[in-house]
């Protein structure tokens, strides 16, 4: 550490240069059919060196690891904050998130009303200017009020008479008899009785039941 920053950097660069040269010779020996020293040979200084994360190949040895700007590179970055689950995110979503409470502050609504009046006034002013321009050109302005409730001439007299009688109120007429709630319940009871008799009673018992009903006048 007492050699000084620049001397330490030079020595560290020289060590990395020699390690690269050593690696090239080991690869060449293997290529020529010799032993693989990269795998079985002694590592020597390789274990003492420390690589900067994200900078593969260049190593720092000894006092070089404590140089200014290098020490910070070896410091572990803080873990990112844990991500919230979907359930935790949905817990804080309410009507205000979707904008349904924007008018509760009492600021937005008056601004909208003021802007609405301004837009209506501009539209009316534009219509007046266009109308005056048409009149100045001698064009006749025809305005016809359309009654959307008016009855067409091609409607039949019978339908017109029904509308007059109803005074504009539409009437619904049932063309089939509609049973009451009591009649529906009685029909369901009779059907249930017949199903039970057909399921549990014999033919003889059914005949006796019908004969008893006849005698009793039921």
mmCIF file with all atom_site columns, C-alpha atoms in Angstrom:
data_model
loop_
_atom_site.group_PDB
_atom_site.id
_atom_site.type_symbol
_atom_site.label_atom_id
_atom_site.label_alt_id
_atom_site.label_comp_id
_atom_site.label_asym_id
_atom_site.label_entity_id
_atom_site.label_seq_id
_atom_site.pdbx_PDB_ins_code
_atom_site.Cartn_x
_atom_site.Cartn_y
_atom_site.Cartn_z
_atom_site.occupancy
_atom_site.B_iso_or_equiv
_atom_site.pdbx_formal_charge
_atom_site.auth_seq_id
_atom_site.auth_comp_id
_atom_site.auth_asym_id
_atom_site.auth_atom_id
_atom_site.pdbx_PDB_model_num
ATOM 1   C CA . UNK A 1 1   ? 0.000    0.000   0.000   1.00 0.00 ? 1   UNK A CA 1
ATOM 2   C CA . UNK A 1 2   ? 2.985    2.321   0.506   1.00 0.00 ? 2   UNK A CA 1
ATOM 3   C CA . UNK A 1 3   ? 4.037    2.212   -3.172  1.00 0.00 ? 3   UNK A CA 1
ATOM 4   C CA . UNK A 1 4   ? 1.548    4.902   -4.149  1.00 0.00 ? 4   UNK A CA 1
ATOM 5   C CA . UNK A 1 5   ? -1.581   4.814   -6.291  1.00 0.00 ? 5   UNK A CA 1
ATOM 6   C CA . UNK A 1 6   ? 0.080    5.075   -9.705  1.00 0.00 ? 6   UNK A CA 1
ATOM 7   C CA . UNK A 1 7   ? 2.739    2.410   -8.963  1.00 0.00 ? 7   UNK A CA 1
ATOM 8   C CA . UNK A 1 8   ? 0.084    0.046   -7.647  1.00 0.00 ? 8   UNK A CA 1
ATOM 9   C CA . UNK A 1 9   ? -2.032   0.513   -10.801 1.00 0.00 ? 9   UNK A CA 1
ATOM 10  C CA . UNK A 1 10  ? 0.997    -0.183  -13.031 1.00 0.00 ? 10  UNK A CA 1
ATOM 11  C CA . UNK A 1 11  ? 1.875    -3.347  -11.125 1.00 0.00 ? 11  UNK A CA 1
ATOM 12  C CA . UNK A 1 12  ? -1.750   -4.547  -11.248 1.00 0.00 ? 12  UNK A CA 1
ATOM 13  C CA . UNK A 1 13  ? -1.850   -3.983  -15.032 1.00 0.00 ? 13  UNK A CA 1
ATOM 14  C CA . UNK A 1 14  ? 1.420    -5.928  -15.402 1.00 0.00 ? 14  UNK A CA 1
ATOM 15  C CA . UNK A 1 15  ? 0.038    -8.873  -13.431 1.00 0.00 ? 15  UNK A CA 1
ATOM 16  C CA . UNK A 1 16  ? -3.107   -8.992  -15.611 1.00 0.00 ? 16  UNK A CA 1
ATOM 17  C CA . UNK A 1 17  ? -0.938   -8.848  -18.744 1.00 0.00 ? 17  UNK A CA 1
ATOM 18  C CA . UNK A 1 18  ? 1.185    -11.803 -17.585 1.00 0.00 ? 18  UNK A CA 1
ATOM 19  C CA . UNK A 1 19  ? -1.941   -13.791 -16.671 1.00 0.00 ? 19  UNK A CA 1
ATOM 20  C CA . UNK A 1 20  ? -3.375   -13.259 -20.155 1.00 0.00 ? 20  UNK A CA 1
ATOM 21  C CA . UNK A 1 21  ? -0.063   -14.348 -21.706 1.00 0.00 ? 21  UNK A CA 1
ATOM 22  C CA . UNK A 1 22  ? -0.040   -17.422 -19.467 1.00 0.00 ? 22  UNK A CA 1
ATOM 23  C CA . UNK A 1 23  ? -3.559   -18.280 -20.585 1.00 0.00 ? 23  UNK A CA 1
ATOM 24  C CA . UNK A 1 24  ? -2.593   -18.005 -24.271 1.00 0.00 ? 24  UNK A CA 1
ATOM 25  C CA . UNK A 1 25  ? 0.362    -20.403 -23.747 1.00 0.00 ? 25  UNK A CA 1
ATOM 26  C CA . UNK A 1 26  ? -1.847   -22.899 -21.910 1.00 0.00 ? 26  UNK A CA 1
ATOM 27  C CA . UNK A 1 27  ? -4.353   -22.845 -24.770 1.00 0.00 ? 27  UNK A CA 1
ATOM 28  C CA . UNK A 1 28  ? -1.549   -23.327 -27.328 1.00 0.00 ? 28  UNK A CA 1
ATOM 29  C CA . UNK A 1 29  ? -0.072   -26.282 -25.396 1.00 0.00 ? 29  UNK A CA 1
ATOM 30  C CA . UNK A 1 30  ? -3.482   -27.955 -25.341 1.00 0.00 ? 30  UNK A CA 1
ATOM 31  C CA . UNK A 1 31  ? -3.920   -27.227 -29.051 1.00 0.00 ? 31  UNK A CA 1
ATOM 32  C CA . UNK A 1 32  ? -0.629   -29.002 -29.820 1.00 0.00 ? 32  UNK A CA 1
ATOM 33  C CA . UNK A 1 33  ? -1.752   -32.102 -27.906 1.00 0.00 ? 33  UNK A CA 1
ATOM 34  C CA . UNK A 1 34  ? -0.180   -31.368 -24.525 1.00 0.00 ? 34  UNK A CA 1
ATOM 35  C CA . UNK A 1 35  ? -1.811   -31.364 -21.079 1.00 0.00 ? 35  UNK A CA 1
ATOM 36  C CA . UNK A 1 36  ? -4.580   -28.922 -20.194 1.00 0.00 ? 36  UNK A CA 1
ATOM 37  C CA . UNK A 1 37  ? -2.839   -26.744 -17.620 1.00 0.00 ? 37  UNK A CA 1
ATOM 38  C CA . UNK A 1 38  ? -5.813   -24.412 -17.451 1.00 0.00 ? 38  UNK A CA 1
ATOM 39  C CA . UNK A 1 39  ? -7.715   -27.237 -15.819 1.00 0.00 ? 39  UNK A CA 1
ATOM 40  C CA . UNK A 1 40  ? -5.128   -29.265 -13.912 1.00 0.00 ? 40  UNK A CA 1
ATOM 41  C CA . UNK A 1 41  ? -2.309   -26.756 -13.366 1.00 0.00 ? 41  UNK A CA 1
ATOM 42  C CA . UNK A 1 42  ? -1.783   -24.610 -10.244 1.00 0.00 ? 42  UNK A CA 1
ATOM 43  C CA . UNK A 1 43  ? -3.786   -21.370 -10.217 1.00 0.00 ? 43  UNK A CA 1
ATOM 44  C CA . UNK A 1 44  ? -1.066   -19.344 -8.484  1.00 0.00 ? 44  UNK A CA 1
ATOM 45  C CA . UNK A 1 45  ? -2.314   -15.741 -8.278  1.00 0.00 ? 45  UNK A CA 1
ATOM 46  C CA . UNK A 1 46  ? -5.708   -16.424 -9.846  1.00 0.00 ? 46  UNK A CA 1
ATOM 47  C CA . UNK A 1 47  ? -7.331   -17.133 -6.493  1.00 0.00 ? 47  UNK A CA 1
ATOM 48  C CA . UNK A 1 48  ? -5.996   -13.925 -4.943  1.00 0.00 ? 48  UNK A CA 1
ATOM 49  C CA . UNK A 1 49  ? -7.402   -11.696 -7.644  1.00 0.00 ? 49  UNK A CA 1
ATOM 50  C CA . UNK A 1 50  ? -10.915  -10.318 -7.554  1.00 0.00 ? 50  UNK A CA 1
ATOM 51  C CA . UNK A 1 51  ? -12.969  -9.385  -10.592 1.00 0.00 ? 51  UNK A CA 1
ATOM 52  C CA . UNK A 1 52  ? -15.225  -6.380  -10.716 1.00 0.00 ? 52  UNK A CA 1
ATOM 53  C CA . UNK A 1 53  ? -18.870  -7.389  -11.305 1.00 0.00 ? 53  UNK A CA 1
ATOM 54  C CA . UNK A 1 54  ? -19.676  -6.873  -14.963 1.00 0.00 ? 54  UNK A CA 1
ATOM 55  C CA . UNK A 1 55  ? -15.975  -6.644  -16.008 1.00 0.00 ? 55  UNK A CA 1
ATOM 56  C CA . UNK A 1 56  ? -14.948  -10.228 -16.682 1.00 0.00 ? 56  UNK A CA 1
ATOM 57  C CA . UNK A 1 57  ? -11.235  -10.915 -17.100 1.00 0.00 ? 57  UNK A CA 1
ATOM 58  C CA . UNK A 1 58  ? -9.492   -8.019  -15.352 1.00 0.00 ? 58  UNK A CA 1
ATOM 59  C CA . UNK A 1 59  ? -8.594   -8.677  -11.708 1.00 0.00 ? 59  UNK A CA 1
ATOM 60  C CA . UNK A 1 60  ? -7.398   -6.553  -8.822  1.00 0.00 ? 60  UNK A CA 1
ATOM 61  C CA . UNK A 1 61  ? -4.721   -7.847  -6.424  1.00 0.00 ? 61  UNK A CA 1
ATOM 62  C CA . UNK A 1 62  ? -3.591   -6.796  -2.974  1.00 0.00 ? 62  UNK A CA 1
ATOM 63  C CA . UNK A 1 63  ? -3.594   -3.039  -2.331  1.00 0.00 ? 63  UNK A CA 1
ATOM 64  C CA . UNK A 1 64  ? -5.167   -2.433  -5.765  1.00 0.00 ? 64  UNK A CA 1
ATOM 65  C CA . UNK A 1 65  ? -8.502   -3.558  -4.347  1.00 0.00 ? 65  UNK A CA 1
ATOM 66  C CA . UNK A 1 66  ? -8.452   -0.596  -1.931  1.00 0.00 ? 66  UNK A CA 1
ATOM 67  C CA . UNK A 1 67  ? -7.648   2.115   -4.490  1.00 0.00 ? 67  UNK A CA 1
ATOM 68  C CA . UNK A 1 68  ? -10.044  5.079   -4.809  1.00 0.00 ? 68  UNK A CA 1
ATOM 69  C CA . UNK A 1 69  ? -12.807  4.247   -7.234  1.00 0.00 ? 69  UNK A CA 1
ATOM 70  C CA . UNK A 1 70  ? -12.119  0.518   -7.021  1.00 0.00 ? 70  UNK A CA 1
ATOM 71  C CA . UNK A 1 71  ? -13.322  -0.079  -3.480  1.00 0.00 ? 71  UNK A CA 1
ATOM 72  C CA . UNK A 1 72  ? -16.772  1.240   -4.415  1.00 0.00 ? 72  UNK A CA 1
ATOM 73  C CA . UNK A 1 73  ? -16.987  -1.244  -7.289  1.00 0.00 ? 73  UNK A CA 1
ATOM 74  C CA . UNK A 1 74  ? -16.726  -4.183  -4.901  1.00 0.00 ? 74  UNK A CA 1
ATOM 75  C CA . UNK A 1 75  ? -19.361  -2.891  -2.524  1.00 0.00 ? 75  UNK A CA 1
ATOM 76  C CA . UNK A 1 76  ? -22.546  -4.882  -2.747  1.00 0.00 ? 76  UNK A CA 1
ATOM 77  C CA . UNK A 1 77  ? -25.477  -3.036  -4.204  1.00 0.00 ? 77  UNK A CA 1
ATOM 78  C CA . UNK A 1 78  ? -28.507  -2.837  -1.938  1.00 0.00 ? 78  UNK A CA 1
ATOM 79  C CA . UNK A 1 79  ? -31.178  -5.365  -2.653  1.00 0.00 ? 79  UNK A CA 1
ATOM 80  C CA . UNK A 1 80  ? -34.101  -3.994  -4.642  1.00 0.00 ? 80  UNK A CA 1
ATOM 81  C CA . UNK A 1 81  ? -37.275  -3.456  -2.633  1.00 0.00 ? 81  UNK A CA 1
ATOM 82  C CA . UNK A 1 82  ? -39.611  -6.427  -2.730  1.00 0.00 ? 82  UNK A CA 1
ATOM 83  C CA . UNK A 1 83  ? -42.267  -6.182  -5.391  1.00 0.00 ? 83  UNK A CA 1
ATOM 84  C CA . UNK A 1 84  ? -45.819  -5.907  -4.205  1.00 0.00 ? 84  UNK A CA 1
ATOM 85  C CA . UNK A 1 85  ? -48.226  -8.625  -5.142  1.00 0.00 ? 85  UNK A CA 1
ATOM 86  C CA . UNK A 1 86  ? -51.316  -7.997  -7.221  1.00 0.00 ? 86  UNK A CA 1
ATOM 87  C CA . UNK A 1 87  ? -53.526  -8.374  -4.155  1.00 0.00 ? 87  UNK A CA 1
ATOM 88  C CA . UNK A 1 88  ? -51.553  -5.694  -2.284  1.00 0.00 ? 88  UNK A CA 1
ATOM 89  C CA . UNK A 1 89  ? -51.824  -3.302  -5.226  1.00 0.00 ? 89  UNK A CA 1
ATOM 90  C CA . UNK A 1 90  ? -55.570  -3.868  -5.591  1.00 0.00 ? 90  UNK A CA 1
ATOM 91  C CA . UNK A 1 91  ? -56.050  -3.171  -1.866  1.00 0.00 ? 91  UNK A CA 1
ATOM 92  C CA . UNK A 1 92  ? -55.387  0.550   -2.379  1.00 0.00 ? 92  UNK A CA 1
ATOM 93  C CA . UNK A 1 93  ? -57.560  0.931   -5.514  1.00 0.00 ? 93  UNK A CA 1
ATOM 94  C CA . UNK A 1 94  ? -60.875  2.644   -4.836  1.00 0.00 ? 94  UNK A CA 1
ATOM 95  C CA . UNK A 1 95  ? -63.314  4.954   -6.597  1.00 0.00 ? 95  UNK A CA 1
ATOM 96  C CA . UNK A 1 96  ? -60.864  7.833   -6.383  1.00 0.00 ? 96  UNK A CA 1
ATOM 97  C CA . UNK A 1 97  ? -58.335  5.830   -8.438  1.00 0.00 ? 97  UNK A CA 1
ATOM 98  C CA . UNK A 1 98  ? -60.800  5.721   -11.344 1.00 0.00 ? 98  UNK A CA 1
ATOM 99  C CA . UNK A 1 99  ? -61.603  9.430   -11.090 1.00 0.00 ? 99  UNK A CA 1
ATOM 100 C CA . UNK A 1 100 ? -65.092  9.181   -9.590  1.00 0.00 ? 100 UNK A CA 1
ATOM 101 C CA . UNK A 1 101 ? -64.239  11.635  -6.789  1.00 0.00 ? 101 UNK A CA 1
ATOM 102 C CA . UNK A 1 102 ? -62.650  14.356  -8.883  1.00 0.00 ? 102 UNK A CA 1
ATOM 103 C CA . UNK A 1 103 ? -65.601  16.669  -8.225  1.00 0.00 ? 103 UNK A CA 1
ATOM 104 C CA . UNK A 1 104 ? -65.564  16.241  -4.454  1.00 0.00 ? 104 UNK A CA 1
ATOM 105 C CA . UNK A 1 105 ? -62.890  18.899  -4.002  1.00 0.00 ? 105 UNK A CA 1
ATOM 106 C CA . UNK A 1 106 ? -65.259  21.622  -5.264  1.00 0.00 ? 106 UNK A CA 1
ATOM 107 C CA . UNK A 1 107 ? -62.689  22.946  -7.749  1.00 0.00 ? 107 UNK A CA 1
ATOM 108 C CA . UNK A 1 108 ? -63.231  20.974  -10.924 1.00 0.00 ? 108 UNK A CA 1
ATOM 109 C CA . UNK A 1 109 ? -66.999  21.422  -11.236 1.00 0.00 ? 109 UNK A CA 1
ATOM 110 C CA . UNK A 1 110 ? -66.993  25.276  -11.236 1.00 0.00 ? 110 UNK A CA 1
ATOM 111 C CA . UNK A 1 111 ? -64.197  25.247  -13.815 1.00 0.00 ? 111 UNK A CA 1
ATOM 112 C CA . UNK A 1 112 ? -66.173  22.895  -16.025 1.00 0.00 ? 112 UNK A CA 1
ATOM 113 C CA . UNK A 1 113 ? -69.296  25.072  -15.741 1.00 0.00 ? 113 UNK A CA 1
ATOM 114 C CA . UNK A 1 114 ? -67.329  28.186  -16.625 1.00 0.00 ? 114 UNK A CA 1
ATOM 115 C CA . UNK A 1 115 ? -65.750  26.489  -19.630 1.00 0.00 ? 115 UNK A CA 1
ATOM 116 C CA . UNK A 1 116 ? -69.146  25.160  -20.731 1.00 0.00 ? 116 UNK A CA 1
ATOM 117 C CA . UNK A 1 117 ? -70.644  28.657  -20.702 1.00 0.00 ? 117 UNK A CA 1
ATOM 118 C CA . UNK A 1 118 ? -67.682  29.941  -22.692 1.00 0.00 ? 118 UNK A CA 1
ATOM 119 C CA . UNK A 1 119 ? -68.054  27.234  -25.335 1.00 0.00 ? 119 UNK A CA 1
ATOM 120 C CA . UNK A 1 120 ? -71.822  27.820  -25.636 1.00 0.00 ? 120 UNK A CA 1
ATOM 121 C CA . UNK A 1 121 ? -71.303  31.578  -26.010 1.00 0.00 ? 121 UNK A CA 1
ATOM 122 C CA . UNK A 1 122 ? -68.697  31.014  -28.723 1.00 0.00 ? 122 UNK A CA 1
ATOM 123 C CA . UNK A 1 123 ? -71.020  28.602  -30.554 1.00 0.00 ? 123 UNK A CA 1
ATOM 124 C CA . UNK A 1 124 ? -73.919  31.098  -30.406 1.00 0.00 ? 124 UNK A CA 1
ATOM 125 C CA . UNK A 1 125 ? -71.699  33.948  -31.604 1.00 0.00 ? 125 UNK A CA 1
ATOM 126 C CA . UNK A 1 126 ? -70.458  31.832  -34.509 1.00 0.00 ? 126 UNK A CA 1
ATOM 127 C CA . UNK A 1 127 ? -74.025  30.937  -35.482 1.00 0.00 ? 127 UNK A CA 1
ATOM 128 C CA . UNK A 1 128 ? -75.080  34.601  -35.427 1.00 0.00 ? 128 UNK A CA 1
ATOM 129 C CA . UNK A 1 129 ? -72.146  35.615  -37.629 1.00 0.00 ? 129 UNK A CA 1
ATOM 130 C CA . UNK A 1 130 ? -72.950  32.887  -40.143 1.00 0.00 ? 130 UNK A CA 1
ATOM 131 C CA . UNK A 1 131 ? -76.624  33.900  -40.138 1.00 0.00 ? 131 UNK A CA 1
ATOM 132 C CA . UNK A 1 132 ? -75.791  37.552  -40.731 1.00 0.00 ? 132 UNK A CA 1
ATOM 133 C CA . UNK A 1 133 ? -73.453  36.550  -43.544 1.00 0.00 ? 133 UNK A CA 1
ATOM 134 C CA . UNK A 1 134 ? -76.193  34.526  -45.247 1.00 0.00 ? 134 UNK A CA 1
ATOM 135 C CA . UNK A 1 135 ? -78.663  37.388  -44.887 1.00 0.00 ? 135 UNK A CA 1
ATOM 136 C CA . UNK A 1 136 ? -76.107  39.783  -46.331 1.00 0.00 ? 136 UNK A CA 1
ATOM 137 C CA . UNK A 1 137 ? -75.764  37.540  -49.394 1.00 0.00 ? 137 UNK A CA 1
ATOM 138 C CA . UNK A 1 138 ? -79.541  37.640  -49.836 1.00 0.00 ? 138 UNK A CA 1
ATOM 139 C CA . UNK A 1 139 ? -80.122  34.059  -48.960 1.00 0.00 ? 139 UNK A CA 1
ATOM 140 C CA . UNK A 1 140 ? -83.485  33.289  -47.424 1.00 0.00 ? 140 UNK A CA 1
ATOM 141 C CA . UNK A 1 141 ? -83.308  31.535  -44.152 1.00 0.00 ? 141 UNK A CA 1
ATOM 142 C CA . UNK A 1 142 ? -85.968  28.986  -43.681 1.00 0.00 ? 142 UNK A CA 1
ATOM 143 C CA . UNK A 1 143 ? -86.447  27.492  -40.294 1.00 0.00 ? 143 UNK A CA 1
ATOM 144 C CA . UNK A 1 144 ? -88.949  24.774  -39.916 1.00 0.00 ? 144 UNK A CA 1
ATOM 145 C CA . UNK A 1 145 ? -89.813  23.368  -36.571 1.00 0.00 ? 145 UNK A CA 1
ATOM 146 C CA . UNK A 1 146 ? -90.034  19.623  -36.646 1.00 0.00 ? 146 UNK A CA 1
ATOM 147 C CA . UNK A 1 147 ? -92.433  17.972  -34.276 1.00 0.00 ? 147 UNK A CA 1
ATOM 148 C CA . UNK A 1 148 ? -91.053  14.560  -33.526 1.00 0.00 ? 148 UNK A CA 1
ATOM 149 C CA . UNK A 1 149 ? -94.358  13.575  -31.910 1.00 0.00 ? 149 UNK A CA 1
ATOM 150 C CA . UNK A 1 150 ? -96.441  14.421  -34.973 1.00 0.00 ? 150 UNK A CA 1
ATOM 151 C CA . UNK A 1 151 ? -98.464  11.573  -36.503 1.00 0.00 ? 151 UNK A CA 1
ATOM 152 C CA . UNK A 1 152 ? -97.704  10.710  -40.130 1.00 0.00 ? 152 UNK A CA 1
ATOM 153 C CA . UNK A 1 153 ? -100.457 11.196  -42.704 1.00 0.00 ? 153 UNK A CA 1
ATOM 154 C CA . UNK A 1 154 ? -100.206 7.614   -43.902 1.00 0.00 ? 154 UNK A CA 1
ATOM 155 C CA . UNK A 1 155 ? -101.367 6.240   -40.569 1.00 0.00 ? 155 UNK A CA 1
ATOM 156 C CA . UNK A 1 156 ? -104.788 4.665   -40.627 1.00 0.00 ? 156 UNK A CA 1
ATOM 157 C CA . UNK A 1 157 ? -107.867 6.346   -39.173 1.00 0.00 ? 157 UNK A CA 1
ATOM 158 C CA . UNK A 1 158 ? -108.333 3.470   -36.796 1.00 0.00 ? 158 UNK A CA 1
ATOM 159 C CA . UNK A 1 159 ? -104.946 4.050   -35.155 1.00 0.00 ? 159 UNK A CA 1
ATOM 160 C CA . UNK A 1 160 ? -105.646 7.786   -34.959 1.00 0.00 ? 160 UNK A CA 1
ATOM 161 C CA . UNK A 1 161 ? -108.925 7.133   -33.218 1.00 0.00 ? 161 UNK A CA 1
ATOM 162 C CA . UNK A 1 162 ? -107.234 4.886   -30.659 1.00 0.00 ? 162 UNK A CA 1
ATOM 163 C CA . UNK A 1 163 ? -104.651 7.552   -29.889 1.00 0.00 ? 163 UNK A CA 1
ATOM 164 C CA . UNK A 1 164 ? -107.372 10.154  -29.321 1.00 0.00 ? 164 UNK A CA 1
ATOM 165 C CA . UNK A 1 165 ? -109.276 7.866   -27.004 1.00 0.00 ? 165 UNK A CA 1
ATOM 166 C CA . UNK A 1 166 ? -106.184 7.049   -24.987 1.00 0.00 ? 166 UNK A CA 1
ATOM 167 C CA . UNK A 1 167 ? -105.093 10.704  -24.836 1.00 0.00 ? 167 UNK A CA 1
ATOM 168 C CA . UNK A 1 168 ? -101.557 9.823   -25.792 1.00 0.00 ? 168 UNK A CA 1
ATOM 169 C CA . UNK A 1 169 ? -101.255 6.884   -23.402 1.00 0.00 ? 169 UNK A CA 1
ATOM 170 C CA . UNK A 1 170 ? -100.476 3.532   -24.961 1.00 0.00 ? 170 UNK A CA 1
ATOM 171 C CA . UNK A 1 171 ? -102.775 0.694   -23.920 1.00 0.00 ? 171 UNK A CA 1
ATOM 172 C CA . UNK A 1 172 ? -101.889 -2.989  -23.952 1.00 0.00 ? 172 UNK A CA 1
ATOM 173 C CA . UNK A 1 173 ? -104.596 -5.534  -24.744 1.00 0.00 ? 173 UNK A CA 1
ATOM 174 C CA . UNK A 1 174 ? -104.072 -9.232  -24.039 1.00 0.00 ? 174 UNK A CA 1
ATOM 175 C CA . UNK A 1 175 ? -105.457 -11.351 -26.887 1.00 0.00 ? 175 UNK A CA 1
ATOM 176 C CA . UNK A 1 176 ? -105.229 -14.610 -24.883 1.00 0.00 ? 176 UNK A CA 1
ATOM 177 C CA . UNK A 1 177 ? -106.706 -15.393 -21.461 1.00 0.00 ? 177 UNK A CA 1
ATOM 178 C CA . UNK A 1 178 ? -104.105 -15.079 -18.734 1.00 0.00 ? 178 UNK A CA 1
ATOM 179 C CA . UNK A 1 179 ? -104.674 -17.361 -15.696 1.00 0.00 ? 179 UNK A CA 1
ATOM 180 C CA . UNK A 1 180 ? -104.473 -15.927 -12.231 1.00 0.00 ? 180 UNK A CA 1
ATOM 181 C CA . UNK A 1 181 ? -101.963 -16.975 -9.599  1.00 0.00 ? 181 UNK A CA 1
ATOM 182 C CA . UNK A 1 182 ? -104.579 -19.061 -7.785  1.00 0.00 ? 182 UNK A CA 1
ATOM 183 C CA . UNK A 1 183 ? -105.520 -20.964 -10.949 1.00 0.00 ? 183 UNK A CA 1
ATOM 184 C CA . UNK A 1 184 ? -101.881 -21.729 -11.644 1.00 0.00 ? 184 UNK A CA 1
ATOM 185 C CA . UNK A 1 185 ? -101.372 -23.093 -8.116  1.00 0.00 ? 185 UNK A CA 1
ATOM 186 C CA . UNK A 1 186 ? -104.499 -25.286 -8.365  1.00 0.00 ? 186 UNK A CA 1
ATOM 187 C CA . UNK A 1 187 ? -103.333 -26.700 -11.703 1.00 0.00 ? 187 UNK A CA 1
ATOM 188 C CA . UNK A 1 188 ? -99.931  -27.535 -10.239 1.00 0.00 ? 188 UNK A CA 1
ATOM 189 C CA . UNK A 1 189 ? -101.557 -29.315 -7.259  1.00 0.00 ? 189 UNK A CA 1
ATOM 190 C CA . UNK A 1 190 ? -103.795 -31.387 -9.552  1.00 0.00 ? 190 UNK A CA 1
ATOM 191 C CA . UNK A 1 191 ? -100.844 -32.349 -11.716 1.00 0.00 ? 191 UNK A CA 1
ATOM 192 C CA . UNK A 1 192 ? -98.803  -33.361 -8.668  1.00 0.00 ? 192 UNK A CA 1
ATOM 193 C CA . UNK A 1 193 ? -101.653 -35.545 -7.381  1.00 0.00 ? 193 UNK A CA 1
ATOM 194 C CA . UNK A 1 194 ? -101.983 -37.316 -10.722 1.00 0.00 ? 194 UNK A CA 1
ATOM 195 C CA . UNK A 1 195 ? -98.246  -38.011 -10.834 1.00 0.00 ? 195 UNK A CA 1
ATOM 196 C CA . UNK A 1 196 ? -98.327  -39.508 -7.308  1.00 0.00 ? 196 UNK A CA 1
ATOM 197 C CA . UNK A 1 197 ? -101.360 -41.643 -8.103  1.00 0.00 ? 197 UNK A CA 1
ATOM 198 C CA . UNK A 1 198 ? -99.799  -42.968 -11.292 1.00 0.00 ? 198 UNK A CA 1
ATOM 199 C CA . UNK A 1 199 ? -96.599  -43.789 -9.429  1.00 0.00 ? 199 UNK A CA 1
ATOM 200 C CA . UNK A 1 200 ? -97.950  -45.509 -6.283  1.00 0.00 ? 200 UNK A CA 1
ATOM 201 C CA . UNK A 1 201 ? -101.595 -46.551 -6.921  1.00 0.00 ? 201 UNK A CA 1
ATOM 202 C CA . UNK A 1 202 ? -102.675 -49.687 -8.810  1.00 0.00 ? 202 UNK A CA 1
ATOM 203 C CA . UNK A 1 203 ? -105.233 -49.753 -11.606 1.00 0.00 ? 203 UNK A CA 1
ATOM 204 C CA . UNK A 1 204 ? -107.878 -51.180 -9.262  1.00 0.00 ? 204 UNK A CA 1
ATOM 205 C CA . UNK A 1 205 ? -107.322 -48.426 -6.718  1.00 0.00 ? 205 UNK A CA 1
ATOM 206 C CA . UNK A 1 206 ? -107.494 -45.843 -9.472  1.00 0.00 ? 206 UNK A CA 1
ATOM 207 C CA . UNK A 1 207 ? -110.853 -47.237 -10.652 1.00 0.00 ? 207 UNK A CA 1
ATOM 208 C CA . UNK A 1 208 ? -112.206 -47.236 -7.096  1.00 0.00 ? 208 UNK A CA 1
ATOM 209 C CA . UNK A 1 209 ? -111.063 -43.654 -6.625  1.00 0.00 ? 209 UNK A CA 1
ATOM 210 C CA . UNK A 1 210 ? -112.788 -42.543 -9.810  1.00 0.00 ? 210 UNK A CA 1
ATOM 211 C CA . UNK A 1 211 ? -115.998 -44.391 -8.782  1.00 0.00 ? 211 UNK A CA 1
ATOM 212 C CA . UNK A 1 212 ? -115.932 -42.712 -5.357  1.00 0.00 ? 212 UNK A CA 1
ATOM 213 C CA . UNK A 1 213 ? -115.538 -39.312 -6.957  1.00 0.00 ? 213 UNK A CA 1
ATOM 214 C CA . UNK A 1 214 ? -118.495 -40.014 -9.220  1.00 0.00 ? 214 UNK A CA 1
ATOM 215 C CA . UNK A 1 215 ? -120.723 -41.019 -6.297  1.00 0.00 ? 215 UNK A CA 1
ATOM 216 C CA . UNK A 1 216 ? -119.720 -37.992 -4.280  1.00 0.00 ? 216 UNK A CA 1
ATOM 217 C CA . UNK A 1 217 ? -120.241 -35.702 -7.254  1.00 0.00 ? 217 UNK A CA 1
ATOM 218 C CA . UNK A 1 218 ? -116.685 -34.444 -7.254  1.00 0.00 ? 218 UNK A CA 1
#
